[in-house]
Amino acid sequence: MPSRRRTLLKVIILGDSGVGKTSLMNQYVNRKFSNQYKATIGADFLTKEVQFEDRLFTLQIWDTAGQERFQSLGVAFYRGADCCVLVYDVNVMKSFENLNNWREEFLIQASPSDPENFPFVVLGNKVDVDGGNSRVVSEKKARAWCASKGNIPYFETSAKEGINVEDAFQCIAKDALKSGDDEEIYLPDTIDVASSSQQRSTGCEC
Amino acid sequence: MHETELNDLSDDADYAASLQQGSASMTRSDSSRRSSSSEPDGAEVVYLKDNVTIHPTQYASERISGRLKLIKQGASLFITWIPYKGQSSNAKLSERDKNLYTIRAVPFTEIRSIRRHTPTLGWQYIIVVLSSGLAFPPLYFYNGGVREFLATIKQHIFLVRSAEDANVFVVNDFQDPLQRTLSSLELPRAVPVANGRSSSLSASESPTDKNQVRADGVAVDGSLSSIQNNGRQRQKMHDPARDLSIHVLEKFSLVTRFARETTSQLFRENHSEGFGGNERRNHSQSSHDYHQNAASIDVEKVPDEVPVAPDPLEKSPCSNRGEEAATNVGTFELIDSKEIDKLTVWGKPRQPPLGPEEWATFLDSEGRVTDEKALRKRIFYGGVENNLRKEVWTFLLGYHAHDSTYAEREYLVLIKKSEYETIKNQWQSITQDQAKRFTKFRERRGLIEKDVVRTDRSLSFYEGDDNPNVNLLRDILLTYSFYNFDLGYCQGMSDLLSPILFIMKDESESFWCFVSLMERLGPNFNRDQNGMHSQLFALSKLVELLDVPLHNYFKQNDCLNYFFCFRWILIQFKREFEYERTLRLWEVLWTHHLSEHLHLYVCVAILKRYRRKIMGEQMDFDTLLKFINELSGQIDLDAILKDAEALCICAGEHGAASIPPGTPPSLPLDTGLLYAQQDDEVL
Ligand SMILES: Nc1nc2c(ncn2[C@@H]2O[C@H](COP(=O)(O)OP(=O)(O)OP(=O)(O)O)[C@@H](O)[C@H]2O)c(=O)[nH]1
Ligand SMILES: [Mg+2]
C-alpha cells in the first residue's frame, strides 16, 4: 500500500465573523496577538513546518472571511482540504449555533470523498474574556455537540493569551495527516476503487 | 412583440412558434430541423424554455431574455442559453453585450451544482455554478418551469439534492468511488462538443478561406472573437489530433481512481492548447486586425518553465519591488516586435494634485463648476490636494451637483443633516429591552462593532481606546444599514467608509458621501455576489484581450475565477496601498474619465507588471493568491495608473465591450428595487 505521503497538509479555518480565526492562526504561526488585525476579506493562508515522527510537513492554514455573503467563494478555497477547524466564540451563542451550518457548508463545497469521516476540530475561543464571566456556551454543551457529530475533538482556546492554541493545532495537524493518508497521490496500476474505504479513527489521541 | 431576424445562432422560427404555443413544448421535428443548421449531429433537445432572462443590472430595461435548452448528445448533456436577437428595448444593450452572457453548450461535466430559488413573490431563478467556482448570472424563469428543468436533468445525468440545502442540486456528486470513476469515464465523450462549444452548436459557413495562421505556425489567438463574433465564423472541425487525444484521455481515465480530477485537468489543458488552435484558425483576419495589434504581444503558449517572453509592462524581476527606476514607466508596447506596425501608447505623466488656486478657476462666481469634464480630466491626471478633498470629493461622488451654487449646497447640507438625524434616530430609539427581541438588529450592530474596531486602527485618526472617530464609523454604518435595510451591512463597507470620514470629518456629510459611493459599489456586497462575479468576469475578459499568454496561463492553471483579485475589487484596493495613496487612487477612479471601470484596468496593469514572475515561477492558484495578497504595500501607484490609462486606451471600445452593462460601478440610470432578491439573509 501507499508509502509516499503528502508533505503539504491543508487546513481550513471557518466560523462566524469576529470569533478570532485570524487571531488564532497568527497566534499559532507567529506566536503573537495583535488587536489590529483587519477583518478578513477574501482569503489568505499562512504556512508552518510541523514535525511528526522525524518527518517534516508543511501545514497550510487557510483563513477565510466569516460573513455569510462571501461563502460562495469557498469552492475555490476549500478544495483539497485535509482538515477543517470550526471556531466559535464562547461568549456569543449565535456563533456556536452556526457551527452546524459551517460544517455542512464545508462538506457541500469541499465535497470530500468520505464526508462521514472527514476530520473536523472545534475550537471555543476567547475563554479569557472577562475572566470567563461573560461566556454563554458551556464547555459541556459544546462537547455534547462535538460528540454528536462523530466525536469531533474539542479545545477551549484564547488567541489573545495563547491558551491551548499550540495543543489545538497539534491535534489539527495530526488529524490532517491521518486524512492525508487515505488519499494517494500516485497512480495505481489498476483500477482500485475499494481502497478508499479504509477506516480512519475519528477523534484525536492528543 | 419581439422582432426576429436571421442569424446562425438563434432559432427564431422556433421562438416565434413557441410564443404562439406559449409553452415549452418541443417536438422532434423542431430539433431535427435545427440540427441541420445549428445543432450537431445526433444531438437532441430534451428541454426548451423560452423567456428565461438574466438581469445584468437592476434595471428592467437592461434585462436580456433568451431560450434555455438542454441538449443531449450521446451520453452527454449540455446546457445552452441563447439570448434572442434584436429584441432589446434598450439601445444600450448591443448584441455584443448580450453575447457576453450567452451560454454555449456547456457540458454538465463542467457544472458543479445548480441552486434553485423559488421565492413566493417574484420569479423563480437558478444559479448554475461551474466546477471552476465561477457562476453564471441568475437565470430567471419568467414562465416558471424550474422544477421541470431539474426533473429533465435528473433523467439524463446523476443529480442529487444536497442533504444540507434542499435548494442545491449537486451534479455528478457520487459518494461512491466506483460511481465516481464511472462518471469520469463519461467525460472524454463530452470533449468533442465541449471543445466545440463555440463550434458544434453554432456552426455556419466554412471560413477556411479566411484562415489565419502565423508564419511560425502559431495560430493567432482569437480570444477577442468570443466577444466579437461569438462563434459566428466558427465551424465544426474534425481534427484527428483531437480525436486522438480524446482516445488517450479515455485510456488514462481507466487506470486511475482519481480520473475525474485528472481528466478534467487534462481536458482543460487540451482544451486551451490543442483544441483552441482549431478555433483560432477559423477567425477572419479582418475582425482581428485590432486584436493582433493590441494584444498579441506574444501568442506562444507559456512553456513549462522559464523563460517567459517579456512584456513591456511587467516588473523586472530583478529590480526591487516598489521601485520604478528599472522599468520603462508608463510605456505600453502593444505588439510583438515581429509584427509590422509598431504602435506604442504612453500613459501621460502624472501631474501635481489640483490646488486651491487652480480649483478656483473651475468655479464661477456663484460656485458652479463650469466645465465638469475638464475638472474630471484634471483630477484624473493628478488627483486633489488633501485640504481640497473635502470640497471636491462631494462632486466626484455625485453628492453635490456640478451646477449647484454655494448657496444651494449650503442648503442641501442642512436638509441632509436633518434627514440623516432622522434615520439615525430610528435605531437610536431602539431600547435595550426592544433590542432583546430584535435579533437582526443586535446581530447587525454586533457585526459592525466588531469591524470598526478592526478598521485602520494604526492610523492616528482612528487609533487608541474609545476613539470617537471609531464610534462615528459605527454610527454611520448602522445608520446606513437602516437607510438601505435590504443591503444591510457587509464586511468591507467599513474599509470604504474610513477614508471618507477621514476626509469629510463631519458625520452627516460622510454618511451622504458614503451613500453616493454605495450607489456605485453596493452591488459588490449583494448576497448573491452578482456584482463581484460580473467584475471578475469582466476582468478575465480584459486579460484575455490584453494579455493572451497570461490569460492562457491562468486558464491552464485553474485560475480563471480571478478570486485572487477579490479583495482588490471589493474594496477598491483599499488594503493594497498606503492610506494616502488610496485616497489618490479613489479620486482618480471616481472621475470616470476614460472609463467607469478604470479599476479593472488597474487590475490588469498590476497583473501585467508581475506576469513574468507569475508565469516564470509557475504559480498555482494558492501561490498566486498568496503572492497577490503580499503585494499589498508594494505597488507603485503612479506607475500603475499610467499603465492602466495606456491599457484602457489600447483596449478602446473592445475593452468597453468586454465589460457587461451594469458592471459596478456603473451609475444607476433609473430607480427600482435594488436589492430585492435578498430576503433570505439575516444581515
Ligand atoms: N479577548 C479576546 N479577543 C480576541 C481573541 N481572539 C480574537 N479576539 C478579538 O476578536 C476580534 C476578531 O478577531 P479576528 O481574529 O479578526 O476574527 P476573525 O474570526 O478572523 O473575523 P473575520 O475575519 O471577520 O471572519 C478582534 O478584535 C480580536 O482582537 C481572544 O482569544 N480573546
Ligand atoms: Mg479574519
Tab-separated table of C-alpha atoms in Angstrom, chain B residues 61-257:
chain	number	residue	atom	x	y	z
B	61	SER	CA	-34.728	47.901	-19.452
B	62	GLU	CA	-31.448	46.052	-19.418
B	63	ARG	CA	-32.710	42.565	-18.965
B	64	ILE	CA	-31.826	40.001	-21.573
B	65	SER	CA	-34.286	37.309	-22.464
B	66	GLY	CA	-33.384	34.150	-24.217
B	67	ARG	CA	-34.020	30.499	-24.655
B	68	LEU	CA	-32.758	27.861	-22.334
B	69	LYS	CA	-32.154	24.381	-23.650
B	70	LEU	CA	-30.839	21.088	-22.513
B	71	ILE	CA	-29.235	19.176	-25.300
B	72	LYS	CA	-28.295	15.565	-25.220
B	73	GLN	CA	-25.602	14.184	-27.397
B	74	GLY	CA	-24.585	10.624	-26.818
B	75	ALA	CA	-24.248	10.209	-23.099
B	76	SER	CA	-23.518	13.848	-22.522
B	77	LEU	CA	-25.871	16.582	-21.555
B	78	PHE	CA	-25.300	20.220	-22.350
B	79	ILE	CA	-26.919	23.412	-21.263
B	80	THR	CA	-27.313	26.351	-23.605
B	81	TRP	CA	-28.855	29.727	-23.157
B	82	ILE	CA	-29.024	31.929	-26.214
B	83	PRO	CA	-30.362	35.466	-26.000
B	84	TYR	CA	-32.977	36.468	-28.516
B	85	LYS	CA	-31.847	38.512	-31.423
B	86	GLY	CA	-32.976	42.064	-31.892
B	87	GLN	CA	-35.452	42.027	-29.078
B	88	SER	CA	-33.783	44.541	-26.905
B	89	SER	CA	-35.826	47.537	-25.969
B	90	ASN	CA	-32.718	49.317	-24.950
B	91	ALA	CA	-30.221	50.524	-27.470
B	92	LYS	CA	-27.573	50.362	-24.790
B	93	LEU	CA	-27.704	46.640	-24.973
B	94	SER	CA	-25.813	45.840	-28.059
B	95	GLU	CA	-25.732	42.374	-29.482
B	96	ARG	CA	-22.220	42.175	-28.223
B	97	ASP	CA	-23.323	42.776	-24.694
B	98	LYS	CA	-25.827	40.030	-25.000
B	99	ASN	CA	-23.348	37.651	-26.446
B	100	LEU	CA	-21.210	38.080	-23.403
B	101	TYR	CA	-23.720	36.160	-21.433
B	102	THR	CA	-24.529	33.515	-23.971
B	103	ILE	CA	-24.085	30.031	-22.624
B	104	ARG	CA	-22.902	27.832	-25.426
B	105	ALA	CA	-23.222	24.144	-24.882
B	106	VAL	CA	-21.620	23.840	-21.506
B	107	PRO	CA	-21.393	20.145	-20.642
B	108	PHE	CA	-22.717	19.056	-17.294
B	109	THR	CA	-19.324	17.619	-16.534
B	110	GLU	CA	-18.224	21.222	-16.072
B	111	ILE	CA	-21.096	22.048	-13.802
B	112	ARG	CA	-20.789	21.630	-10.120
B	113	SER	CA	-24.193	22.487	-8.834
B	114	ILE	CA	-27.422	24.264	-9.542
B	115	ARG	CA	-29.002	26.387	-6.900
B	116	ARG	CA	-32.703	26.932	-7.158
B	117	HIS	CA	-34.540	29.946	-5.839
B	118	THR	CA	-38.267	29.787	-5.779
B	119	PRO	CA	-39.410	32.827	-3.877
B	120	THR	CA	-43.092	33.099	-3.152
B	121	LEU	CA	-43.019	36.558	-4.620
B	122	GLY	CA	-41.244	37.217	-7.860
B	123	TRP	CA	-39.685	34.965	-10.432
B	124	GLN	CA	-38.047	31.654	-9.874
B	125	TYR	CA	-34.436	31.565	-10.819
B	126	ILE	CA	-31.476	29.262	-10.851
B	127	ILE	CA	-27.783	29.838	-10.450
B	128	VAL	CA	-25.501	27.467	-12.281
B	129	VAL	CA	-22.166	27.052	-10.534
B	130	LEU	CA	-19.280	25.696	-12.560
B	131	SER	CA	-16.589	23.402	-11.254
B	132	SER	CA	-14.157	26.279	-11.582
B	133	GLY	CA	-16.107	28.121	-8.932
B	134	LEU	CA	-17.425	30.680	-11.365
B	135	ALA	CA	-21.147	31.006	-11.695
B	136	PHE	CA	-23.377	32.173	-14.482
B	137	PRO	CA	-25.637	35.066	-13.595
B	138	PRO	CA	-29.031	34.042	-12.234
B	139	LEU	CA	-31.408	32.777	-14.913
B	140	TYR	CA	-34.927	33.935	-14.225
B	141	PHE	CA	-37.729	31.702	-15.463
B	142	TYR	CA	-40.411	34.162	-16.430
B	143	ASN	CA	-42.746	31.360	-17.383
B	144	GLY	CA	-41.854	29.138	-14.468
B	145	GLY	CA	-40.545	25.667	-15.065
B	146	VAL	CA	-37.596	25.317	-12.739
B	147	ARG	CA	-38.923	22.069	-11.382
B	148	GLU	CA	-39.401	20.598	-14.832
B	149	PHE	CA	-35.928	21.775	-15.749
B	150	LEU	CA	-34.376	19.927	-12.829
B	151	ALA	CA	-36.509	16.877	-13.425
B	152	THR	CA	-35.296	16.723	-17.010
B	153	ILE	CA	-31.690	16.923	-15.938
B	154	LYS	CA	-32.276	14.127	-13.484
B	155	GLN	CA	-33.483	11.886	-16.272
B	156	HIS	CA	-30.205	12.188	-18.065
B	157	ILE	CA	-27.436	12.614	-15.578
B	158	PHE	CA	-26.752	11.990	-11.946
B	159	LEU	CA	-28.168	14.875	-9.982
B	160	VAL	CA	-28.628	14.809	-6.248
B	161	ARG	CA	-30.274	17.194	-3.944
B	162	SER	CA	-27.819	18.374	-1.358
B	163	ALA	CA	-28.604	16.922	2.030
B	164	GLU	CA	-27.705	20.201	3.623
B	165	ASP	CA	-29.611	22.588	1.442
B	166	ALA	CA	-32.742	21.446	-0.260
B	167	ASN	CA	-32.341	24.104	-2.902
B	168	VAL	CA	-28.962	22.966	-4.066
B	169	PHE	CA	-28.654	20.227	-6.615
B	170	VAL	CA	-25.236	18.772	-6.986
B	171	VAL	CA	-24.142	17.387	-10.307
B	172	ASN	CA	-22.240	14.114	-10.512
B	173	ASP	CA	-21.518	14.140	-6.847
B	174	PHE	CA	-21.023	10.488	-6.206
B	175	GLN	CA	-20.207	9.408	-2.730
B	176	ASP	CA	-19.401	6.000	-4.036
B	177	PRO	CA	-15.936	5.886	-5.560
B	178	LEU	CA	-16.999	3.374	-8.154
B	179	GLN	CA	-19.716	5.617	-9.432
B	180	ARG	CA	-17.310	8.439	-9.315
B	181	THR	CA	-14.938	6.632	-11.579
B	182	LEU	CA	-17.707	5.668	-13.903
B	183	SER	CA	-18.870	9.207	-14.148
B	184	SER	CA	-15.444	10.379	-15.035
B	185	LEU	CA	-15.391	7.985	-17.917
B	186	GLU	CA	-18.138	9.948	-19.472
B	187	LEU	CA	-16.028	12.977	-19.563
B	188	PRO	CA	-13.978	12.240	-22.646
B	189	ARG	CA	-17.104	11.699	-24.599
B	190	ALA	CA	-18.030	15.185	-23.685
B	191	VAL	CA	-14.888	16.552	-25.153
B	192	PRO	CA	-15.797	16.917	-28.799
B	193	VAL	CA	-18.765	19.085	-28.163
B	194	ALA	CA	-17.387	20.720	-25.103
B	195	ASN	CA	-14.404	21.832	-27.005
B	196	GLY	CA	-16.550	22.917	-29.818
B	197	ARG	CA	-18.840	24.774	-27.506
B	198	SER	CA	-18.469	27.545	-29.923
B	199	SER	CA	-18.282	25.388	-32.960
B	200	SER	CA	-20.660	22.498	-32.871
B	201	LEU	CA	-23.736	24.293	-31.817
B	202	SER	CA	-23.222	27.453	-33.708
B	203	ALA	CA	-21.829	26.114	-36.887
B	204	SER	CA	-22.135	28.092	-40.031
B	205	GLU	CA	-20.454	28.537	-43.356
B	206	SER	CA	-16.954	27.283	-43.795
B	207	PRO	CA	-14.486	30.015	-43.192
B	208	THR	CA	-11.443	28.027	-44.149
B	209	ASP	CA	-10.517	30.541	-46.781
B	210	LYS	CA	-10.130	33.080	-44.079
B	211	ASN	CA	-7.797	31.011	-42.032
B	212	GLN	CA	-5.171	32.934	-40.298
B	213	VAL	CA	-2.072	31.175	-39.181
B	214	ARG	CA	1.105	32.910	-38.392
B	215	ALA	CA	4.202	32.020	-40.272
B	216	ASP	CA	5.765	30.389	-37.269
B	217	GLY	CA	2.849	28.053	-37.164
B	218	VAL	CA	1.307	29.529	-34.102
B	219	ALA	CA	-2.270	30.410	-34.541
B	220	VAL	CA	-3.158	33.930	-33.729
B	221	ASP	CA	-5.357	33.717	-30.759
B	222	GLY	CA	-8.868	34.705	-31.446
B	223	SER	CA	-9.899	35.337	-27.929
B	224	LEU	CA	-11.467	38.593	-28.877
B	225	SER	CA	-13.831	36.709	-31.057
B	226	SER	CA	-15.650	35.432	-28.059
B	227	ILE	CA	-16.671	38.992	-27.604
B	228	GLN	CA	-16.962	39.932	-31.209
B	229	ASN	CA	-18.085	37.023	-33.226
B	230	ASN	CA	-19.481	34.671	-30.793
B	231	GLY	CA	-18.905	31.732	-32.890
B	232	ARG	CA	-20.458	33.037	-35.993
B	233	GLN	CA	-17.439	32.344	-38.044
B	234	ARG	CA	-16.513	29.146	-36.428
B	235	GLN	CA	-17.149	25.768	-37.774
B	236	LYS	CA	-17.208	22.277	-36.600
B	237	MET	CA	-13.811	20.793	-37.062
B	238	HIS	CA	-12.894	17.189	-37.184
B	239	ASP	CA	-9.363	17.236	-36.122
B	240	PRO	CA	-7.698	13.840	-35.969
B	241	ALA	CA	-5.262	15.078	-33.392
B	242	ARG	CA	-8.110	15.972	-31.190
B	243	ASP	CA	-9.757	12.645	-31.572
B	244	LEU	CA	-6.500	11.038	-30.687
B	245	SER	CA	-6.170	12.983	-27.514
B	246	ILE	CA	-9.665	12.049	-26.567
B	247	HIS	CA	-8.707	8.482	-27.025
B	248	VAL	CA	-5.751	8.933	-24.753
B	249	LEU	CA	-7.929	10.563	-22.210
B	250	GLU	CA	-10.229	7.618	-22.218
B	251	LYS	CA	-7.369	5.231	-21.686
B	252	PHE	CA	-5.977	7.337	-18.983
B	253	SER	CA	-9.186	7.581	-17.131
B	254	LEU	CA	-9.387	3.825	-16.940
B	255	VAL	CA	-6.345	3.447	-14.809
B	256	THR	CA	-6.860	5.901	-12.086
B	257	ARG	CA	-9.276	6.302	-9.302
